[in-house]
Coordinates of C-alpha atoms in Angstrom, one line a residue:
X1 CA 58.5 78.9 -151.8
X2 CA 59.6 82.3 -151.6
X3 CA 56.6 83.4 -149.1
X4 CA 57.7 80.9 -147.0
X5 CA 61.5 81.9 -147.0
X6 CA 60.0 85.7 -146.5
X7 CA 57.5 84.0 -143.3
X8 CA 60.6 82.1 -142.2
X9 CA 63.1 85.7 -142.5
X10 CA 60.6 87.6 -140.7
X11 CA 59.7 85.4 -137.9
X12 CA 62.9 83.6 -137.4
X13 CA 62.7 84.1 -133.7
X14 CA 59.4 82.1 -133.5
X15 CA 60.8 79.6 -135.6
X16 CA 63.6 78.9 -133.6
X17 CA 61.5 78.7 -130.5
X18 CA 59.8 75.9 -131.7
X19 CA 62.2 73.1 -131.2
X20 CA 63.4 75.1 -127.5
X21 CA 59.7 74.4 -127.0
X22 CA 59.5 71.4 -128.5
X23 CA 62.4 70.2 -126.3
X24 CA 60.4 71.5 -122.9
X25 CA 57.9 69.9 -124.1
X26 CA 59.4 66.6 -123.8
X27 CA 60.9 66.9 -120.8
X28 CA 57.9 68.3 -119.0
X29 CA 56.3 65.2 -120.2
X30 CA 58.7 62.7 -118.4
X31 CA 59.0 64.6 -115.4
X32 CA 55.6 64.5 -115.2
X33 CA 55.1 61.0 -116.2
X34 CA 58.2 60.0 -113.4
X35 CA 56.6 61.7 -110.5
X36 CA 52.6 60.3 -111.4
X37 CA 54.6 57.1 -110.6
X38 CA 55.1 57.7 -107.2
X39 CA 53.4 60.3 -106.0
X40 CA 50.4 60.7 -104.3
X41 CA 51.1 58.4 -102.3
X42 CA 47.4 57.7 -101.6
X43 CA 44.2 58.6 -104.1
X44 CA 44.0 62.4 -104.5
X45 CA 40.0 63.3 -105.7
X46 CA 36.8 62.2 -106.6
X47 CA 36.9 58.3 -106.5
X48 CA 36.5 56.8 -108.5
X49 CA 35.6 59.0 -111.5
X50 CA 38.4 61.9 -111.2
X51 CA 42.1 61.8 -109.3
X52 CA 45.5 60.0 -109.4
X53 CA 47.1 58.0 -106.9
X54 CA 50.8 57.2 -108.0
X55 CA 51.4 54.2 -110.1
X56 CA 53.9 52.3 -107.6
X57 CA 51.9 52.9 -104.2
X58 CA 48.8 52.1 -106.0
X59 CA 49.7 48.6 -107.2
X60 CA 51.8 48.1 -103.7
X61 CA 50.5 44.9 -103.3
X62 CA 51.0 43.6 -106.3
X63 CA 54.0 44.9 -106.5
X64 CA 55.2 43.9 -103.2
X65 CA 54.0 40.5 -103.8
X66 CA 56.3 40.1 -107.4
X67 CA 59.5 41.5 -105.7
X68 CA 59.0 38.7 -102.6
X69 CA 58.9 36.0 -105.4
X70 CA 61.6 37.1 -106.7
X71 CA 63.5 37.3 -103.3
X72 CA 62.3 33.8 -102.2
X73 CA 62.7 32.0 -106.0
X74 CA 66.0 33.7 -106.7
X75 CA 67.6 35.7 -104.2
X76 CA 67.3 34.8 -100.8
X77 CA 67.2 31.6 -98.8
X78 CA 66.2 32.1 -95.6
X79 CA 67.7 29.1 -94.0
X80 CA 70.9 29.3 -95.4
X81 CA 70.9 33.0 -94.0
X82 CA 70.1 31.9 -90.5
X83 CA 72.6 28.7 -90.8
X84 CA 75.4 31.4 -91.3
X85 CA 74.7 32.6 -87.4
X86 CA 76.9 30.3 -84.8
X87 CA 75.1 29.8 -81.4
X88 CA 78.3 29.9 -79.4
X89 CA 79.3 33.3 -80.5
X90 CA 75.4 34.7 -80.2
X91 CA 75.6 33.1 -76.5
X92 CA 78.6 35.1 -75.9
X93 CA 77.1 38.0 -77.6
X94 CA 74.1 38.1 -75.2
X95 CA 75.9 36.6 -71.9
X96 CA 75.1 39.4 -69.4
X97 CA 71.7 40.0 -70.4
X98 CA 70.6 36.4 -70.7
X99 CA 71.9 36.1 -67.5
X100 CA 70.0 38.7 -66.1
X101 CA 67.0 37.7 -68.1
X102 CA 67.4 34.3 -67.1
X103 CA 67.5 35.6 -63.1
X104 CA 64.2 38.1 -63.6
X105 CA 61.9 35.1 -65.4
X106 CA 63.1 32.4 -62.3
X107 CA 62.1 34.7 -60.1
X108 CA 59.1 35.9 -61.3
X109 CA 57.6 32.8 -62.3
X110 CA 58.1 30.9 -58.8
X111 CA 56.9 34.6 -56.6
X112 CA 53.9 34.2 -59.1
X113 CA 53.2 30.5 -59.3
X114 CA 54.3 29.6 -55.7
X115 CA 54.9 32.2 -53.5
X116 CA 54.5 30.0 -50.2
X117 CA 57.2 27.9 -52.0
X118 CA 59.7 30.8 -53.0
X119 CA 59.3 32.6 -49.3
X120 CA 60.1 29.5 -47.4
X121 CA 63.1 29.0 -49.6
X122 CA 66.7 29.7 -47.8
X123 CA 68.0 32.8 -49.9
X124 CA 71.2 30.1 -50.3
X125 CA 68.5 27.7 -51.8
X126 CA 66.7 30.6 -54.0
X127 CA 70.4 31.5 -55.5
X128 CA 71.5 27.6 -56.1
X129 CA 68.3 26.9 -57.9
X130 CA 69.1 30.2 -60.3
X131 CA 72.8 29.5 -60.3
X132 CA 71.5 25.9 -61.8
X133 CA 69.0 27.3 -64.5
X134 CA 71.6 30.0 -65.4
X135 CA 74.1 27.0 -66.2
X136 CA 72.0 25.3 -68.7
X137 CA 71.0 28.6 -70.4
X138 CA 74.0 28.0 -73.2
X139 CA 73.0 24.6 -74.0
X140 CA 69.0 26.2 -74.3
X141 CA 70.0 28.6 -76.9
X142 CA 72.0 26.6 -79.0
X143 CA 69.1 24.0 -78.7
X144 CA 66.8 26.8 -79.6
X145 CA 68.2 28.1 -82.0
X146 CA 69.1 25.2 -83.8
X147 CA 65.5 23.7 -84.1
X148 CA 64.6 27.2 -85.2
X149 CA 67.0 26.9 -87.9
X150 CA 65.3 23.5 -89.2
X151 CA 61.9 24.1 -88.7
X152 CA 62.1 27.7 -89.9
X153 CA 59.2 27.7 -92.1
X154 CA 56.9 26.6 -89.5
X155 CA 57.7 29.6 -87.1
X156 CA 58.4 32.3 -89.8
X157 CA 56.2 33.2 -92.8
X158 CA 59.2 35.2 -94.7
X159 CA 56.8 35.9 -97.7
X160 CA 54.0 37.9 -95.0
X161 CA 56.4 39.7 -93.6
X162 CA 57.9 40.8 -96.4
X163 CA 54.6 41.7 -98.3
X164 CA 53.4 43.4 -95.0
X165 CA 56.1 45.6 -94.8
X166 CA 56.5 46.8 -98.2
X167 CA 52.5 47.5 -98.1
X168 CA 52.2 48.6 -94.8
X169 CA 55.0 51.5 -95.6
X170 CA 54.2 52.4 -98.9
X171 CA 57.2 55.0 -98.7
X172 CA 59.5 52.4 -98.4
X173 CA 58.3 50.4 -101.5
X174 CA 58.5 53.8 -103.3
X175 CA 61.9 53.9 -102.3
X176 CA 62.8 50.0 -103.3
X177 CA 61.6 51.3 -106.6
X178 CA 63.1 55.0 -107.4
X179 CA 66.4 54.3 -105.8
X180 CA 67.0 51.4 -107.9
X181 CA 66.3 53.2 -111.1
X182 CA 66.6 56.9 -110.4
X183 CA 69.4 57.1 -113.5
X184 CA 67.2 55.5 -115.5
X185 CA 64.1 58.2 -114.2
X186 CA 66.8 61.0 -115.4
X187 CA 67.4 59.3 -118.7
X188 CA 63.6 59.2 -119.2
X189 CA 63.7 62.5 -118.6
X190 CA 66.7 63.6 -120.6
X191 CA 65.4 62.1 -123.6
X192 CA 62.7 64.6 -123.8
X193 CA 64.7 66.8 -124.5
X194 CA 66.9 65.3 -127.5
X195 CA 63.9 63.8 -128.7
X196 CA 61.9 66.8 -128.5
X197 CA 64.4 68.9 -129.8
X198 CA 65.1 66.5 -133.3
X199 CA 60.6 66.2 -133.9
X200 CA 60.7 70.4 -133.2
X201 CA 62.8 70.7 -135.7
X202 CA 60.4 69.1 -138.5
X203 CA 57.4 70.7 -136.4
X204 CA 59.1 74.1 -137.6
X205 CA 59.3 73.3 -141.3
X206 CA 55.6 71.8 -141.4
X207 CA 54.3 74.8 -139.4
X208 CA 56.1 77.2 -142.2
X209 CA 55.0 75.1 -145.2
X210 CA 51.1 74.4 -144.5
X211 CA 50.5 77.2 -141.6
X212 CA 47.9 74.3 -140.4
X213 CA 46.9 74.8 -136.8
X214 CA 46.3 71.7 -136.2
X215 CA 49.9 70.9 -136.9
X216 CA 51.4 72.1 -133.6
X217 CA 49.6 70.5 -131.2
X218 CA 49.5 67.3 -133.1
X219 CA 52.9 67.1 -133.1
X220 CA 53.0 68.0 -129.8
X221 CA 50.8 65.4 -128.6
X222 CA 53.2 62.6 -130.8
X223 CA 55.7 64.1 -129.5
X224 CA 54.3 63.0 -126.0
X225 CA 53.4 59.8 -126.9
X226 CA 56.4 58.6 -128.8
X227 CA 59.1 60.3 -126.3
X228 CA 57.1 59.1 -123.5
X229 CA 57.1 55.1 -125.4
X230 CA 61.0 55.4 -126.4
X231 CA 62.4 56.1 -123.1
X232 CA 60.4 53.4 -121.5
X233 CA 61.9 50.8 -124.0
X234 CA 65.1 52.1 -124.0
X235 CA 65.4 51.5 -120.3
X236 CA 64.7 48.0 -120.7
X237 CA 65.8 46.7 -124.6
X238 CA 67.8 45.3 -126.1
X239 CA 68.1 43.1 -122.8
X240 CA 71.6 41.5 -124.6
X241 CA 74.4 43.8 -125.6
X242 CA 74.3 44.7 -129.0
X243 CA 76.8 45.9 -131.4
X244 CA 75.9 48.4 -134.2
X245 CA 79.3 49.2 -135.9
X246 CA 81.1 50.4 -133.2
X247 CA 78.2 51.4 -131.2
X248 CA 76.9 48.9 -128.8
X249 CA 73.6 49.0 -127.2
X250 CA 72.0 47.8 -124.1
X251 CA 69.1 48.5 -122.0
X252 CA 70.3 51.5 -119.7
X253 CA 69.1 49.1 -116.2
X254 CA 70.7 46.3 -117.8
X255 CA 74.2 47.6 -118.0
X256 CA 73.8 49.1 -114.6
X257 CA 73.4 45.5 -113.0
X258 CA 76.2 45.6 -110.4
X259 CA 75.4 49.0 -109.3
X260 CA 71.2 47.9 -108.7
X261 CA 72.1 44.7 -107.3
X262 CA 74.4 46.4 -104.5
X263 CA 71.9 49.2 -103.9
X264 CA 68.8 46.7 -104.1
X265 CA 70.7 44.5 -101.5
X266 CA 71.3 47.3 -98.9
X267 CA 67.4 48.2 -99.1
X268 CA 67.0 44.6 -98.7
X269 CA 69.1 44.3 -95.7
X270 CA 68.9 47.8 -93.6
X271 CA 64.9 47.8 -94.3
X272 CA 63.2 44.3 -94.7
X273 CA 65.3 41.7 -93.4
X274 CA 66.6 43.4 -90.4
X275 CA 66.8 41.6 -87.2
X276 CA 64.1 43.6 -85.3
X277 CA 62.0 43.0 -88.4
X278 CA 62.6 39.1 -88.5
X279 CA 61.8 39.2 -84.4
X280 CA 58.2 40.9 -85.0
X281 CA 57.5 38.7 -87.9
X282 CA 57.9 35.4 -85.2
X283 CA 56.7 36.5 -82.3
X284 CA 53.9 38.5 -84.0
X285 CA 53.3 36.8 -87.3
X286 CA 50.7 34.5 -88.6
X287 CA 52.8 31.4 -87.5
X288 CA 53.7 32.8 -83.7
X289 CA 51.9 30.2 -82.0
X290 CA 54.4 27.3 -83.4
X291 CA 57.4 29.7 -81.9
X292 CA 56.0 29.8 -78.3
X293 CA 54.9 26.0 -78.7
X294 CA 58.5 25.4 -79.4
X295 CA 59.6 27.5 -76.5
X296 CA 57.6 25.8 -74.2
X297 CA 58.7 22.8 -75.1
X298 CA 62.5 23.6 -74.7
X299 CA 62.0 25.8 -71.7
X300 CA 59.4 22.4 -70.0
X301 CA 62.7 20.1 -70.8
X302 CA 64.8 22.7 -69.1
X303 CA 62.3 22.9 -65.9
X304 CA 62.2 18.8 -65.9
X305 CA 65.9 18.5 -66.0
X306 CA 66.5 21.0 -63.0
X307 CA 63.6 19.2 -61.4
X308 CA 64.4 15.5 -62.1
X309 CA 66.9 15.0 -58.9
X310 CA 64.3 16.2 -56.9
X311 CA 61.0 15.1 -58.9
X312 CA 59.0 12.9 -56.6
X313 CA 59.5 15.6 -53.7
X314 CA 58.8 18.8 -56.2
X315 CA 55.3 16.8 -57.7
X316 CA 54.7 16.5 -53.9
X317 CA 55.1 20.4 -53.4
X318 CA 54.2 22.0 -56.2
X319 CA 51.8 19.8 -58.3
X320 CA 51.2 18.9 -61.4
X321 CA 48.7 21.1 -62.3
X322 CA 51.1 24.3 -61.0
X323 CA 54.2 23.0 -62.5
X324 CA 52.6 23.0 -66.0
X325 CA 51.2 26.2 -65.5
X326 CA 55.3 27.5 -63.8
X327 CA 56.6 25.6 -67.6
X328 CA 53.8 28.0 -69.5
X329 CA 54.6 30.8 -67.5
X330 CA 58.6 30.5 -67.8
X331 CA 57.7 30.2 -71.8
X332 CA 55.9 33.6 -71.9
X333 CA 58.3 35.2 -70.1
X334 CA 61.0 34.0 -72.0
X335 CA 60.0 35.4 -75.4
X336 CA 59.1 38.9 -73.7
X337 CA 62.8 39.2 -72.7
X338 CA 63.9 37.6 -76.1
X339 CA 63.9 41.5 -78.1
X340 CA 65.6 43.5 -75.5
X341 CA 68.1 40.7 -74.6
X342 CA 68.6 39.6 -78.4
X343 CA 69.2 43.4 -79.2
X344 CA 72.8 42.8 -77.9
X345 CA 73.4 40.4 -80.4
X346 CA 72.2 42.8 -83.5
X347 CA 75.4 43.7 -84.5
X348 CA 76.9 40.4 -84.8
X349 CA 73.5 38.8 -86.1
X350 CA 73.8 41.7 -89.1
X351 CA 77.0 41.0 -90.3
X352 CA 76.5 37.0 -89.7
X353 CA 73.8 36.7 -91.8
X354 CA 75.4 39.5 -94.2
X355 CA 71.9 40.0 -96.3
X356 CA 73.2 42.6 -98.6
X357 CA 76.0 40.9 -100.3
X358 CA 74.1 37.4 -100.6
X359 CA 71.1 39.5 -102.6
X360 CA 74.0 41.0 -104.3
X361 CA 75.8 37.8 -105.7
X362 CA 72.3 36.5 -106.5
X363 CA 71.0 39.0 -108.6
X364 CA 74.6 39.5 -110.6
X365 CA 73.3 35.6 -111.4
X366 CA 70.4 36.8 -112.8
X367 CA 69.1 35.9 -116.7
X368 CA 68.6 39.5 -118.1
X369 CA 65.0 38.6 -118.7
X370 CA 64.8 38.0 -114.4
X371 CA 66.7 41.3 -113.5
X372 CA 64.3 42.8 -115.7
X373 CA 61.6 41.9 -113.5
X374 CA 63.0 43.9 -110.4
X375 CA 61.8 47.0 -112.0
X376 CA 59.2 46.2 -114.6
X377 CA 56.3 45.8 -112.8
X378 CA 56.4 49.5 -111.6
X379 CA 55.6 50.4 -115.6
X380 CA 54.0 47.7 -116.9
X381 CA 50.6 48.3 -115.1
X382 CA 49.4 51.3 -115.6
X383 CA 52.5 52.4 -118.4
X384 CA 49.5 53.4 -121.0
X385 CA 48.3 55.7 -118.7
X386 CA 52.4 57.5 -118.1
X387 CA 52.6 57.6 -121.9
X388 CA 48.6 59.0 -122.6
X389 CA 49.5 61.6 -120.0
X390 CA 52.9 62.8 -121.8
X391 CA 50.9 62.9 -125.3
X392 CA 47.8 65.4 -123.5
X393 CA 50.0 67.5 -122.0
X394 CA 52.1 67.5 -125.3
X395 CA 48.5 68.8 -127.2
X396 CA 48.0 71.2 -124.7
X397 CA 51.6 73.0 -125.1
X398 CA 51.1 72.7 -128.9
X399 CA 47.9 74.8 -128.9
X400 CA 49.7 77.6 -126.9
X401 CA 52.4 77.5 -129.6
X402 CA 49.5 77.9 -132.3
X403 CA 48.2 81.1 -130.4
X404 CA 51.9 82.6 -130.1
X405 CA 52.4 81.7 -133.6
X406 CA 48.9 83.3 -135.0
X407 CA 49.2 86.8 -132.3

């Protein structure tokens, strides 16, 4: 006892710098562990024996697919979001332009389809006929978008474009993810340190006792491991408010809910579900073909209509063959002007269908054990992996604390 009191007198400075390191250790270990999450973005090395590819960007898929489920089976209703636009004040929205529009498609559709008509044509005629077409263009939209509305699932594949875009832009799924949680990456991080600190402590008095070598890096490695573990859990359990004496505990991203569920609703809305996002998943999405077939089919009512007082004489002079082909024609051109002329409306459309505070009020319904899944998935998959790395690189410190102990 008294050798060790002498060792611990005359090398008190070493033995103090064990916990100090101890604590480094630690938090090395979850800064580490935080960033192999998410970065590289893609595989860094020798595939597939030697490299890393972050945990979250790796899995994207998977992880892209969980976070649509839980949009489309708890969160978000697509039809209800779209029922919340009114026609009248998105006609009004997009007046000028759909005007224009409206003038541009006439026009190039009959120069196209029937010159010889079009030129012969008074100029008073040419301007009646658009006047006329111009007139019923109200009625067409709120037509439009009212069968849109109820057949929305045949015209837009909501969980493809959703799992698309979070895997196509593998930043932005990294961003779903670390933005949600970063106080809970910082907590991981922090607890390195108080954890570390505490298991230094006893590291010291083992080290002075037995003078093992093996004692340091051991330690260091558990140290790894069990911080590493810990800080994990903590950020999820208990999932219920518990109180210990006066104490009461609760998974650090479970008492944060109405802060993630307003930040995870502005991702939602200003990157996913954003109105040029919902345009590009209809017009260019796996179900695009139903969207022009319903065009057509609105804009070949709207030609018929205009054409009906007048039918026997424009079969005569057009033909039947050329008037379907004007009908496909007008359909095309139709949904070609639809982004530019519907980009007048995005303002309005944004704040109609107000995505952010409906994903908001949803996930504040939540059980615990479902708002635990928005962030789960990003450690559960590879989580052995975070905690194996904190424990090696926890070994590795401890052996450089054997060789400034012994020299």
């Amino acid at each position: 006892m008294d050798a060790v009191l002498d060792d611990l007198a005359r090398h008190w400075w070493l033995y103090t710098a064990i916990p100090f390191i101890a604590a480094l250790i630690g938090y090395v270990t979850k800064r580490v562990a935080i960033e192999m999450m998410f970065k590289p973005l893609e595989f860094v090395g020798i595939k597939p024996f030697l490299g890393w590819q972050g945990v979250v960007p790796k899995h994207g898929g998977r992880m892209a697919a969980v976070a649509t489920e839980l949009l489309t089976s708890n969160l978000l209703d697509v039809k209800e979001v779209f029922r919340r636009i009114d026609p009248a004040i998105i006609t009004r929205e997009i007046e000028q332009p759909l005007l224009r529009a409206v003038d541009e498609v006439a026009r190039e559709v009959l120069e196209k389809h029937h010159p010889r008509l079009w030129e012969v044509m008074p100029t008073m005629a040419q301007e009646l006929l658009i006047k006329q077409v111009q007139a019923s263009t109200p009625r067409l939209v709120r037509e439009f978008m009212a069968e849109m509305t109820e057949n929305l699932d045949e015209v837009l594949d909501f969980q493809h474009m959703t799992v698309q875009r979070l895997t196509r832009d593998k930043k932005l799924l990294v961003r779903l993810v670390r933005e949600t949680s970063r106080p809970e990456m910082a907590f991981i991080a922090r607890t390195g340190i108080y954890f570390g600190f505490g298991l230094g402590v006893v590291q010291a008095i083992v080290w002075a006792a037995t003078k093992e070598p093996w004692v340091l890096p051991i330690f260091g490695g558990c140290i790894g491991l069990f911080t590493d573990w810990l800080a994990i859990k903590l950020i999820f359990v208990p999932r219920e408010p518990v109180r210990v004496g006066r104490v009461i505990l609760q998974g650090k991203f479970q008492r944060r809910r109405a802060e993630v569920a307003r930040q995870y609703g502005e991702l939602i809305a200003n990157e996913i579900l954003t109105v040029p996002n919902l345009l590009d998943a209809v017009l260019r999405g796996p179900r695009s073909d139903r969207l022009y077939a319903l065009v057509e089919r609105l804009v070949a009512n709207a030609v018929d209509e205009q054409a009906s007082a007048a039918r026997p004489m424009v079969a005569m002079a057009v033909g039947g063959q050329r008037l379907h082909e004007i009908k496909q024609a007008a359909a095309r051109k139709a949904l070609e002007r639809l982004p530019p002329t519907i980009r007048y409306a995005e303002g309005y459309l944004t704040e109609a269908m107000d995505v952010a505070k409906i994903v908001e009020r949803r996930m504040l319904g939540l059980t615990p054990l479902e708002f635990e899944g928005l962030l789960r998935p990003a450690f559960r998959q590879d989580e052995w992996k975070l905690i194996a790395v904190g424990g090696a690189i926890g070994f590795l410190v401890g052996e450089l604390q054997v060789l400034l102990m012994l020299h």
